[in-house]
PDB file of C-alpha atoms in Angstrom:
ATOM      1  CA  MET A1480     -21.672   6.962 -30.718  1.00 46.00           C
ATOM      2  CA  GLN A1481     -21.148   4.469 -27.893  1.00 48.00           C
ATOM      3  CA  GLU A1482     -19.698   0.995 -27.685  1.00 48.00           C
ATOM      4  CA  TYR A1483     -22.353  -1.694 -27.818  1.00 49.00           C
ATOM      5  CA  ARG A1484     -22.240  -4.059 -24.896  1.00 51.00           C
ATOM      6  CA  ALA A1485     -24.430  -7.111 -24.891  1.00 52.00           C
ATOM      7  CA  ALA A1486     -26.473  -7.576 -21.755  1.00 52.00           C
ATOM      8  CA  GLU A1487     -25.208 -10.298 -19.473  1.00 52.00           C
ATOM      9  CA  PRO A1488     -27.520 -13.299 -19.303  1.00 55.00           C
ATOM     10  CA  ALA A1489     -29.567 -13.495 -16.147  1.00 56.00           C
ATOM     11  CA  ARG A1490     -28.157 -15.849 -13.544  1.00 59.00           C
ATOM     12  CA  ALA A1491     -30.072 -17.589 -10.829  1.00 61.00           C
ATOM     13  CA  ARG A1492     -29.237 -16.312  -7.371  1.00 71.00           C
ATOM     14  CA  VAL A1493     -27.631 -18.824  -5.028  1.00 79.00           C
ATOM     15  CA  ALA A1494     -29.936 -19.341  -2.091  1.00 84.00           C
ATOM     16  CA  VAL A1495     -28.620 -19.110   1.459  1.00 90.00           C
ATOM     17  CA  THR A1496     -30.543 -21.094   4.060  1.00 90.00           C
ATOM     18  CA  PRO A1497     -29.961 -22.277   7.632  1.00 89.00           C
ATOM     19  CA  GLN A1498     -29.101 -25.677   6.132  1.00 88.00           C
ATOM     20  CA  ARG A1499     -26.699 -24.058   3.696  1.00 89.00           C
ATOM     21  CA  PRO A1500     -25.338 -20.915   5.361  1.00 93.00           C
ATOM     22  CA  ALA A1501     -22.976 -18.348   3.894  1.00 93.00           C
ATOM     23  CA  VAL A1502     -19.401 -17.970   5.102  1.00 96.00           C
ATOM     24  CA  VAL A1503     -18.307 -14.337   5.167  1.00 97.00           C
ATOM     25  CA  VAL A1504     -14.565 -13.869   5.638  1.00 97.00           C
ATOM     26  CA  LEU A1505     -12.531 -10.714   6.246  1.00 96.00           C
ATOM     27  CA  SER A1506      -8.846 -10.259   6.995  1.00 95.00           C
ATOM     28  CA  ALA A1507      -6.225  -7.542   7.356  1.00 94.00           C
ATOM     29  CA  ARG A1508      -2.621  -6.922   8.362  1.00 91.00           C
ATOM     30  CA  ARG A1509      -3.529  -5.437  11.734  1.00 92.00           C
ATOM     31  CA  GLU A1510      -6.517  -5.385  14.045  1.00 93.00           C
ATOM     32  CA  GLU A1511      -7.368  -1.731  13.424  1.00 93.00           C
ATOM     33  CA  ARG A1512      -7.416  -2.354   9.660  1.00 93.00           C
ATOM     34  CA  LEU A1513      -9.751  -5.315  10.198  1.00 95.00           C
ATOM     35  CA  ARG A1514     -12.127  -3.170  12.234  1.00 95.00           C
ATOM     36  CA  GLU A1515     -12.206  -0.592   9.482  1.00 95.00           C
ATOM     37  CA  ALA A1516     -12.865  -3.304   6.887  1.00 95.00           C
ATOM     38  CA  VAL A1517     -15.867  -4.437   8.933  1.00 96.00           C
ATOM     39  CA  GLN A1518     -17.139  -0.862   9.229  1.00 96.00           C
ATOM     40  CA  ARG A1519     -16.798  -0.308   5.491  1.00 95.00           C
ATOM     41  CA  LEU A1520     -18.644  -3.529   4.672  1.00 96.00           C
ATOM     42  CA  LEU A1521     -21.518  -2.635   6.995  1.00 96.00           C
ATOM     43  CA  ALA A1522     -21.739   0.854   5.502  1.00 95.00           C
ATOM     44  CA  HIS A1523     -21.703  -0.609   1.990  1.00 96.00           C
ATOM     45  CA  VAL A1524     -24.584  -3.048   2.502  1.00 95.00           C
ATOM     46  CA  GLU A1525     -26.645  -0.274   4.080  1.00 94.00           C
ATOM     47  CA  ARG A1526     -25.847   2.245   1.354  1.00 94.00           C
ATOM     48  CA  GLN A1527     -26.508  -0.215  -1.470  1.00 94.00           C
ATOM     49  CA  GLY A1528     -29.694  -1.540   0.087  1.00 94.00           C
ATOM     50  CA  CYS A1529     -28.453  -5.136  -0.018  1.00 94.00           C
ATOM     51  CA  THR A1530     -30.887  -7.922   0.833  1.00 93.00           C
ATOM     52  CA  ASP A1531     -30.688 -11.628   1.618  1.00 94.00           C
ATOM     53  CA  GLU A1532     -30.531 -12.284  -2.129  1.00 93.00           C
ATOM     54  CA  ASP A1533     -27.131 -10.566  -2.187  1.00 94.00           C
ATOM     55  CA  LEU A1534     -25.663 -12.509   0.725  1.00 96.00           C
ATOM     56  CA  ALA A1535     -24.196 -15.383  -1.319  1.00 95.00           C
ATOM     57  CA  ASP A1536     -22.566 -12.920  -3.738  1.00 95.00           C
ATOM     58  CA  ILE A1537     -21.091 -10.917  -0.853  1.00 96.00           C
ATOM     59  CA  ALA A1538     -19.674 -14.050   0.750  1.00 96.00           C
ATOM     60  CA  TYR A1539     -18.271 -15.412  -2.522  1.00 96.00           C
ATOM     61  CA  THR A1540     -16.602 -12.129  -3.450  1.00 96.00           C
ATOM     62  CA  LEU A1541     -14.846 -11.906  -0.088  1.00 96.00           C
ATOM     63  CA  GLN A1542     -13.792 -15.562  -0.287  1.00 95.00           C
ATOM     64  CA  VAL A1543     -12.224 -15.610  -3.746  1.00 94.00           C
ATOM     65  CA  GLY A1544     -11.559 -11.945  -4.455  1.00 93.00           C
ATOM     66  CA  ARG A1545      -9.476 -11.005  -1.428  1.00 91.00           C
ATOM     67  CA  GLU A1546      -6.088 -12.139  -0.137  1.00 91.00           C
ATOM     68  CA  ALA A1547      -6.200 -13.942   3.208  1.00 91.00           C
ATOM     69  CA  MET A1548      -4.040 -11.897   5.577  1.00 92.00           C
ATOM     70  CA  GLU A1549      -2.794 -12.466   9.114  1.00 92.00           C
ATOM     71  CA  VAL A1550      -5.634 -11.018  11.230  1.00 94.00           C
ATOM     72  CA  ARG A1551      -8.851 -12.861  10.382  1.00 95.00           C
ATOM     73  CA  LEU A1552     -12.569 -12.806  11.060  1.00 96.00           C
ATOM     74  CA  ALA A1553     -15.259 -15.145   9.723  1.00 96.00           C
ATOM     75  CA  CYS A1554     -19.012 -15.434  10.163  1.00 95.00           C
ATOM     76  CA  VAL A1555     -21.362 -18.300   9.399  1.00 95.00           C
ATOM     77  CA  VAL A1556     -24.767 -16.722   8.730  1.00 95.00           C
ATOM     78  CA  SER A1557     -28.033 -17.479   6.946  1.00 95.00           C
ATOM     79  CA  THR A1558     -29.428 -13.936   6.614  1.00 96.00           C
ATOM     80  CA  LEU A1559     -28.011 -10.486   5.972  1.00 96.00           C
ATOM     81  CA  GLU A1560     -29.478  -9.197   9.223  1.00 96.00           C
ATOM     82  CA  GLU A1561     -27.637 -11.954  11.076  1.00 96.00           C
ATOM     83  CA  LEU A1562     -24.392 -10.885   9.394  1.00 96.00           C
ATOM     84  CA  LYS A1563     -24.914  -7.242  10.310  1.00 96.00           C
ATOM     85  CA  ALA A1564     -25.730  -8.166  13.907  1.00 96.00           C
ATOM     86  CA  LYS A1565     -22.604 -10.310  14.332  1.00 96.00           C
ATOM     87  CA  LEU A1566     -20.321  -7.706  12.780  1.00 96.00           C
ATOM     88  CA  SER A1567     -21.839  -5.000  14.976  1.00 96.00           C
ATOM     89  CA  GLN A1568     -21.211  -7.155  18.042  1.00 96.00           C
ATOM     90  CA  TYR A1569     -17.595  -7.528  17.002  1.00 95.00           C
ATOM     91  CA  LEU A1570     -17.226  -3.752  16.640  1.00 96.00           C
ATOM     92  CA  ALA A1571     -18.812  -3.316  20.073  1.00 95.00           C
ATOM     93  CA  GLY A1572     -16.018  -5.427  21.539  1.00 93.00           C
ATOM     94  CA  GLU A1573     -18.053  -8.515  22.444  1.00 91.00           C
ATOM     95  CA  LYS A1574     -15.677 -11.447  22.856  1.00 87.00           C
ATOM     96  CA  SER A1575     -18.034 -14.403  22.467  1.00 89.00           C
ATOM     97  CA  VAL A1576     -20.367 -14.154  19.485  1.00 92.00           C
ATOM     98  CA  GLU A1577     -22.007 -17.341  18.239  1.00 92.00           C
ATOM     99  CA  GLY A1578     -21.050 -18.114  14.662  1.00 92.00           C
ATOM    100  CA  LEU A1579     -18.254 -15.504  14.586  1.00 96.00           C
ATOM    101  CA  TYR A1580     -14.633 -16.621  14.653  1.00 95.00           C
ATOM    102  CA  ARG A1581     -11.534 -14.520  15.246  1.00 94.00           C
ATOM    103  CA  GLY A1582      -7.914 -15.524  14.895  1.00 91.00           C
ATOM    104  CA  GLU A1583      -4.456 -14.350  14.000  1.00 88.00           C
ATOM    105  CA  LEU A1584      -1.739 -16.067  12.010  1.00 82.00           C
ATOM    106  CA  LYS A1585       1.560 -15.158  13.687  1.00 73.00           C
ATOM    107  CA  ARG A1586       4.701 -17.250  13.792  1.00 57.00           C
ATOM    108  CA  ASP A1587       3.279 -20.592  12.694  1.00 57.00           C
ATOM    109  CA  LYS A1588       2.766 -19.841   8.998  1.00 58.00           C
ATOM    110  CA  ASP A1589       4.984 -22.686   7.831  1.00 55.00           C
ATOM    111  CA  ALA A1590       3.361 -25.116  10.238  1.00 52.00           C
ATOM    112  CA  TRP A1591      -0.092 -24.174   8.965  1.00 55.00           C
ATOM    113  CA  GLY A1592       1.121 -24.651   5.404  1.00 55.00           C
ATOM    114  CA  VAL A1593       2.149 -28.232   6.186  1.00 52.00           C
ATOM    115  CA  PHE A1594      -1.024 -28.811   8.198  1.00 55.00           C
ATOM    116  CA  SER A1595      -3.171 -27.627   5.279  1.00 58.00           C
ATOM    117  CA  THR A1596      -1.818 -30.424   3.058  1.00 64.00           C
ATOM    118  CA  ASP A1597      -2.391 -33.191   5.594  1.00 71.00           C
ATOM    119  CA  GLU A1598      -4.390 -35.957   3.899  1.00 80.00           C
ATOM    120  CA  GLU A1599      -6.526 -36.798   6.906  1.00 83.00           C
ATOM    121  CA  LEU A1600      -7.395 -33.159   7.463  1.00 82.00           C
ATOM    122  CA  GLN A1601      -8.314 -32.701   3.805  1.00 83.00           C
ATOM    123  CA  GLU A1602     -10.529 -35.768   4.015  1.00 87.00           C
ATOM    124  CA  ALA A1603     -12.246 -34.354   7.089  1.00 86.00           C
ATOM    125  CA  ILE A1604     -12.716 -30.986   5.368  1.00 87.00           C
ATOM    126  CA  GLY A1605     -14.304 -32.744   2.386  1.00 87.00           C
ATOM    127  CA  LYS A1606     -16.816 -34.409   4.711  1.00 89.00           C
ATOM    128  CA  TRP A1607     -17.581 -31.115   6.477  1.00 87.00           C
ATOM    129  CA  VAL A1608     -18.230 -29.401   3.168  1.00 87.00           C
ATOM    130  CA  ALA A1609     -20.409 -32.246   1.844  1.00 86.00           C
ATOM    131  CA  ARG A1610     -22.528 -32.235   4.989  1.00 84.00           C
ATOM    132  CA  GLY A1611     -22.701 -28.467   5.303  1.00 80.00           C
ATOM    133  CA  LYS A1612     -20.901 -28.523   8.655  1.00 82.00           C
ATOM    134  CA  LEU A1613     -18.767 -25.459   8.133  1.00 90.00           C
ATOM    135  CA  HIS A1614     -18.177 -24.154  11.641  1.00 91.00           C
ATOM    136  CA  LYS A1615     -15.071 -26.258  12.306  1.00 90.00           C
ATOM    137  CA  LEU A1616     -13.625 -25.360   8.902  1.00 91.00           C
ATOM    138  CA  VAL A1617     -14.246 -21.666   9.495  1.00 93.00           C
ATOM    139  CA  GLU A1618     -12.691 -21.827  12.951  1.00 92.00           C
ATOM    140  CA  LEU A1619      -9.533 -23.403  11.518  1.00 90.00           C
ATOM    141  CA  TRP A1620      -9.382 -20.830   8.712  1.00 92.00           C
ATOM    142  CA  ALA A1621      -9.554 -17.998  11.255  1.00 92.00           C
ATOM    143  CA  GLN A1622      -6.565 -19.570  13.030  1.00 89.00           C
ATOM    144  CA  GLY A1623      -4.502 -19.696   9.842  1.00 88.00           C
ATOM    145  CA  LEU A1624      -5.605 -22.664   7.724  1.00 87.00           C
ATOM    146  CA  ALA A1625      -5.278 -22.144   3.975  1.00 87.00           C
ATOM    147  CA  PHE A1626      -8.480 -23.184   2.190  1.00 89.00           C
ATOM    148  CA  ASP A1627      -9.694 -22.959  -1.392  1.00 92.00           C
ATOM    149  CA  TRP A1628     -13.195 -21.579  -0.961  1.00 94.00           C
ATOM    150  CA  THR A1629     -14.226 -22.610  -4.471  1.00 93.00           C
ATOM    151  CA  ARG A1630     -14.538 -26.147  -3.039  1.00 91.00           C
ATOM    152  CA  LEU A1631     -17.822 -25.022  -1.483  1.00 91.00           C
ATOM    153  CA  TYR A1632     -19.307 -24.679  -4.970  1.00 90.00           C
ATOM    154  CA  GLU A1633     -17.965 -27.736  -6.778  1.00 87.00           C
ATOM    155  CA  GLY A1634     -20.437 -29.232  -9.224  1.00 84.00           C
ATOM    156  CA  GLU A1635     -22.797 -26.250  -9.178  1.00 84.00           C
ATOM    157  CA  VAL A1636     -23.119 -22.673 -10.321  1.00 87.00           C
ATOM    158  CA  ALA A1637     -21.037 -20.385  -8.138  1.00 90.00           C
ATOM    159  CA  PRO A1638     -22.328 -17.003  -6.931  1.00 93.00           C
ATOM    160  CA  ARG A1639     -21.268 -13.809  -8.675  1.00 93.00           C
ATOM    161  CA  ARG A1640     -18.360 -11.579  -7.822  1.00 94.00           C
ATOM    162  CA  ILE A1641     -19.684  -8.119  -7.078  1.00 93.00           C
ATOM    163  CA  SER A1642     -18.283  -4.715  -6.188  1.00 93.00           C
ATOM    164  CA  LEU A1643     -17.359  -4.448  -2.515  1.00 94.00           C
ATOM    165  CA  PRO A1644     -15.076  -2.125  -0.516  1.00 90.00           C
ATOM    166  CA  THR A1645     -11.390  -2.841  -1.028  1.00 87.00           C
ATOM    167  CA  TYR A1646      -8.639  -3.070   1.578  1.00 83.00           C
ATOM    168  CA  PRO A1647      -8.653  -0.120   4.016  1.00 79.00           C
ATOM    169  CA  PHE A1648      -5.047   1.042   3.806  1.00 76.00           C
ATOM    170  CA  ALA A1649      -3.857   3.193   6.698  1.00 68.00           C
ATOM    171  CA  ARG A1650      -4.059   6.925   6.031  1.00 68.00           C
ATOM    172  CA  GLU A1651      -0.449   7.745   6.750  1.00 66.00           C
ATOM    173  CA  ARG A1652       1.500  10.658   5.334  1.00 67.00           C
ATOM    174  CA  TYR A1653       5.174  10.533   4.572  1.00 62.00           C
ATOM    175  CA  TRP A1654       7.026  13.792   4.009  1.00 64.00           C
ATOM    176  CA  VAL A1655      10.112  14.023   1.898  1.00 60.00           C
ATOM    177  CA  PRO A1656      12.882  15.340   4.189  1.00 58.00           C
ATOM    178  CA  GLN A1657      13.885  18.874   3.374  1.00 52.00           C
ATOM    179  CA  ALA A1658      17.201  18.902   1.570  1.00 47.00           C
ATOM    180  CA  ARG A1659      20.003  21.056   2.931  1.00 46.00           C
ATOM    181  CA  MET A1660      20.109  24.369   1.082  1.00 45.00           C
ATOM    182  CA  LEU A1661      23.226  24.562  -1.036  1.00 44.00           C
ATOM    183  CA  PHE A1662      22.800  27.992  -2.555  1.00 44.00           C
ATOM    184  CA  ALA A1663      21.399  31.377  -1.720  1.00 46.00           C
ATOM    185  CA  PRO A1664      17.778  31.613  -0.494  1.00 49.00           C
ATOM    186  CA  GLY A1665      15.271  32.964  -2.994  1.00 48.00           C
ATOM    187  CA  LYS A1666      17.370  32.064  -5.999  1.00 49.00           C
ATOM    188  CA  PRO A1667      15.292  30.282  -8.670  1.00 50.00           C
ATOM    189  CA  VAL A1668      16.018  26.569  -8.665  1.00 47.00           C
ATOM    190  CA  GLY A1669      17.521  25.105 -11.798  1.00 51.00           C
ATOM    191  CA  GLU A1670      18.883  28.365 -13.260  1.00 59.00           C
ATOM    192  CA  GLU A1671      22.505  27.767 -12.252  1.00 66.00           C
ATOM    193  CA  LEU A1672      24.852  27.117 -15.128  1.00 74.00           C
ATOM    194  CA  HIS A1673      26.938  24.879 -12.890  1.00 77.00           C
ATOM    195  CA  PRO A1674      26.966  24.044  -9.154  1.00 76.00           C
ATOM    196  CA  LEU A1675      29.898  26.487  -8.761  1.00 78.00           C
ATOM    197  CA  VAL A1676      29.189  28.864 -11.651  1.00 80.00           C
ATOM    198  CA  HIS A1677      25.719  30.259 -11.173  1.00 80.00           C
ATOM    199  CA  ARG A1678      25.158  33.079 -13.664  1.00 80.00           C
ATOM    200  CA  ASN A1679      26.642  34.533 -16.795  1.00 82.00           C
ATOM    201  CA  THR A1680      26.976  38.258 -16.022  1.00 82.00           C
ATOM    202  CA  SER A1681      29.092  39.124 -19.046  1.00 80.00           C
ATOM    203  CA  SER A1682      28.883  42.499 -20.739  1.00 80.00           C
ATOM    204  CA  LEU A1683      30.149  43.808 -24.053  1.00 80.00           C
ATOM    205  CA  ALA A1684      33.297  44.898 -22.246  1.00 81.00           C
ATOM    206  CA  GLU A1685      34.227  41.620 -20.597  1.00 82.00           C
ATOM    207  CA  GLN A1686      33.449  37.937 -20.143  1.00 78.00           C
ATOM    208  CA  ARG A1687      32.275  37.393 -16.556  1.00 82.00           C
ATOM    209  CA  PHE A1688      30.487  34.796 -14.416  1.00 79.00           C
ATOM    210  CA  SER A1689      29.057  35.273 -10.920  1.00 82.00           C
ATOM    211  CA  SER A1690      28.244  32.933  -8.056  1.00 80.00           C
ATOM    212  CA  VAL A1691      26.686  33.529  -4.624  1.00 80.00           C
ATOM    213  CA  PHE A1692      27.353  31.096  -1.782  1.00 77.00           C
ATOM    214  CA  THR A1693      25.815  31.026   1.703  1.00 78.00           C
ATOM    215  CA  GLY A1694      28.621  29.133   3.427  1.00 76.00           C
ATOM    216  CA  GLU A1695      26.300  26.169   4.040  1.00 78.00           C
ATOM    217  CA  GLU A1696      27.382  24.394   0.882  1.00 78.00           C
ATOM    218  CA  PHE A1697      29.123  21.114   1.674  1.00 78.00           C
ATOM    219  CA  PHE A1698      32.368  22.200   0.017  1.00 75.00           C
ATOM    220  CA  LEU A1699      32.528  25.251   2.321  1.00 75.00           C
ATOM    221  CA  ALA A1700      30.954  23.815   5.473  1.00 78.00           C
ATOM    222  CA  ASP A1701      33.346  20.867   5.428  1.00 78.00           C
ATOM    223  CA  HIS A1702      36.498  22.862   4.581  1.00 75.00           C
ATOM    224  CA  VAL A1703      37.405  25.037   7.589  1.00 79.00           C
ATOM    225  CA  VAL A1704      40.887  26.557   7.949  1.00 80.00           C
ATOM    226  CA  LYS A1705      41.702  28.387  11.192  1.00 78.00           C
ATOM    227  CA  GLY A1706      38.017  28.705  11.974  1.00 77.00           C
ATOM    228  CA  GLN A1707      37.145  30.130   8.562  1.00 81.00           C
ATOM    229  CA  ARG A1708      35.256  28.412   5.783  1.00 80.00           C
ATOM    230  CA  VAL A1709      37.537  28.482   2.799  1.00 81.00           C
ATOM    231  CA  LEU A1710      36.805  27.477  -0.756  1.00 78.00           C
ATOM    232  CA  PRO A1711      39.052  24.472  -1.487  1.00 81.00           C
ATOM    233  CA  GLY A1712      41.715  24.799  -4.123  1.00 77.00           C
ATOM    234  CA  VAL A1713      40.113  22.106  -6.246  1.00 79.00           C
ATOM    235  CA  ALA A1714      36.917  24.171  -6.306  1.00 77.00           C
ATOM    236  CA  TYR A1715      38.882  27.070  -7.847  1.00 76.00           C
ATOM    237  CA  LEU A1716      39.970  24.757 -10.614  1.00 79.00           C
ATOM    238  CA  GLU A1717      36.396  23.621 -11.162  1.00 78.00           C
ATOM    239  CA  LEU A1718      35.263  27.244 -11.187  1.00 72.00           C
ATOM    240  CA  ALA A1719      37.770  27.929 -13.943  1.00 78.00           C
ATOM    241  CA  ARG A1720      36.722  24.876 -15.905  1.00 78.00           C
ATOM    242  CA  GLY A1721      33.007  25.661 -15.500  1.00 75.00           C
ATOM    243  CA  GLY A1722      33.509  29.292 -16.478  1.00 73.00           C
ATOM    244  CA  GLY A1723      35.530  28.287 -19.504  1.00 73.00           C
ATOM    245  CA  ALA A1724      32.850  25.854 -20.573  1.00 74.00           C
ATOM    246  CA  GLY A1725      30.218  28.541 -20.111  1.00 67.00           C
ATOM    247  CA  ALA A1726      32.249  30.870 -22.316  1.00 70.00           C
ATOM    248  CA  GLY A1727      32.167  28.334 -25.106  1.00 68.00           C
ATOM    249  CA  ALA A1728      35.755  27.167 -24.760  1.00 61.00           C
ATOM    250  CA  ARG A1729      36.623  23.618 -25.756  1.00 61.00           C
ATOM    251  CA  GLY A1730      38.867  23.271 -22.722  1.00 60.00           C
ATOM    252  CA  VAL A1731      40.690  25.119 -19.949  1.00 60.00           C
ATOM    253  CA  ALA A1732      44.431  25.371 -20.356  1.00 59.00           C
ATOM    254  CA  GLY A1733      45.196  26.815 -16.910  1.00 58.00           C
ATOM    255  CA  ALA A1734      44.012  29.038 -14.083  1.00 56.00           C
ATOM    256  CA  GLY A1735      45.535  31.680 -11.828  1.00 55.00           C
ATOM    257  CA  ARG A1736      44.403  34.098  -9.129  1.00 52.00           C
ATOM    258  CA  ALA A1737      43.325  37.520 -10.379  1.00 44.00           C
ATOM    259  CA  ALA A1738      45.501  40.137  -8.780  1.00 38.00           C
ATOM    260  CA  GLY A1739      43.861  41.817  -5.778  1.00 39.00           C
ATOM    261  CA  ALA A1740      40.531  40.128  -6.399  1.00 42.00           C
ATOM    262  CA  GLY A1741      41.007  36.716  -4.834  1.00 46.00           C
ATOM    263  CA  GLY A1742      39.136  35.263  -7.789  1.00 39.00           C
ATOM    264  CA  VAL A1743      40.035  33.015 -10.676  1.00 34.00           C
ATOM    265  CA  ARG A1744      41.163  33.977 -14.124  1.00 35.00           C
ATOM    266  CA  ALA A1745      40.674  31.211 -16.650  1.00 34.00           C
ATOM    267  CA  ALA A1746      43.003  30.727 -19.611  1.00 38.00           C
ATOM    268  CA  CYS A1747      40.797  29.158 -22.236  1.00 40.00           C
ATOM    269  CA  GLY A1748      41.627  27.203 -25.311  1.00 43.00           C
ATOM    270  CA  GLY A1749      40.521  28.336 -28.710  1.00 41.00           C
ATOM    271  CA  GLY A1750      36.954  28.051 -29.624  1.00 40.00           C
TER     272      GLY A1750
END
């Protein structure tokens, strides 16, 4: 069984003509990301076999479905072939391409925000839109002007939003820095009973715990006495407490050095 989905009603395609051209906008954080966005768009229209009938949908999707970033490019075109030609010229490094505008919003973001709300400018933009004179508007947008592209379609059916390539994030790898090894190489991680008490090596004859240190552990590397790395006294106490806990004791009553062994003998409470 499958979910039933009603077919979407057919919508008339919005025609693009020389009198009513399409405005295709692209932007990115950096120039190299913008170039990749252009390459991906060109590859997409070729792969999908897009035609002039798709041009309005492509333009509309890029206008309202993408965030306007700092590095900007815009084209005013009336055919898909014209769009592909202008974008190819941009990729080839041509500086002056008719109907293609490049700009970058740098330090004047706040100024552009104030400028975008200027009443006289908004009045002029309204006249440009009504008369289909979009080149000046597009040039200002490329420089940093904020514009609501839905104003181009007021009072009429807007084009469709379609599937287009998304933002080309940089392919950068970040490696987690290797942590300093605290315990012996080759020892399975996570099997220690305690950072200082690694294994329960008890037998039927005695209760015993074992630990293996490399000398690189912070409590040894940072505690040097007469040139020798020495386990701090407080670590002996923690060894005793950890061993007692591992033996099932409710608490450690005291600790003392085992004769001739240099180790720790824990005196455990009942339990």
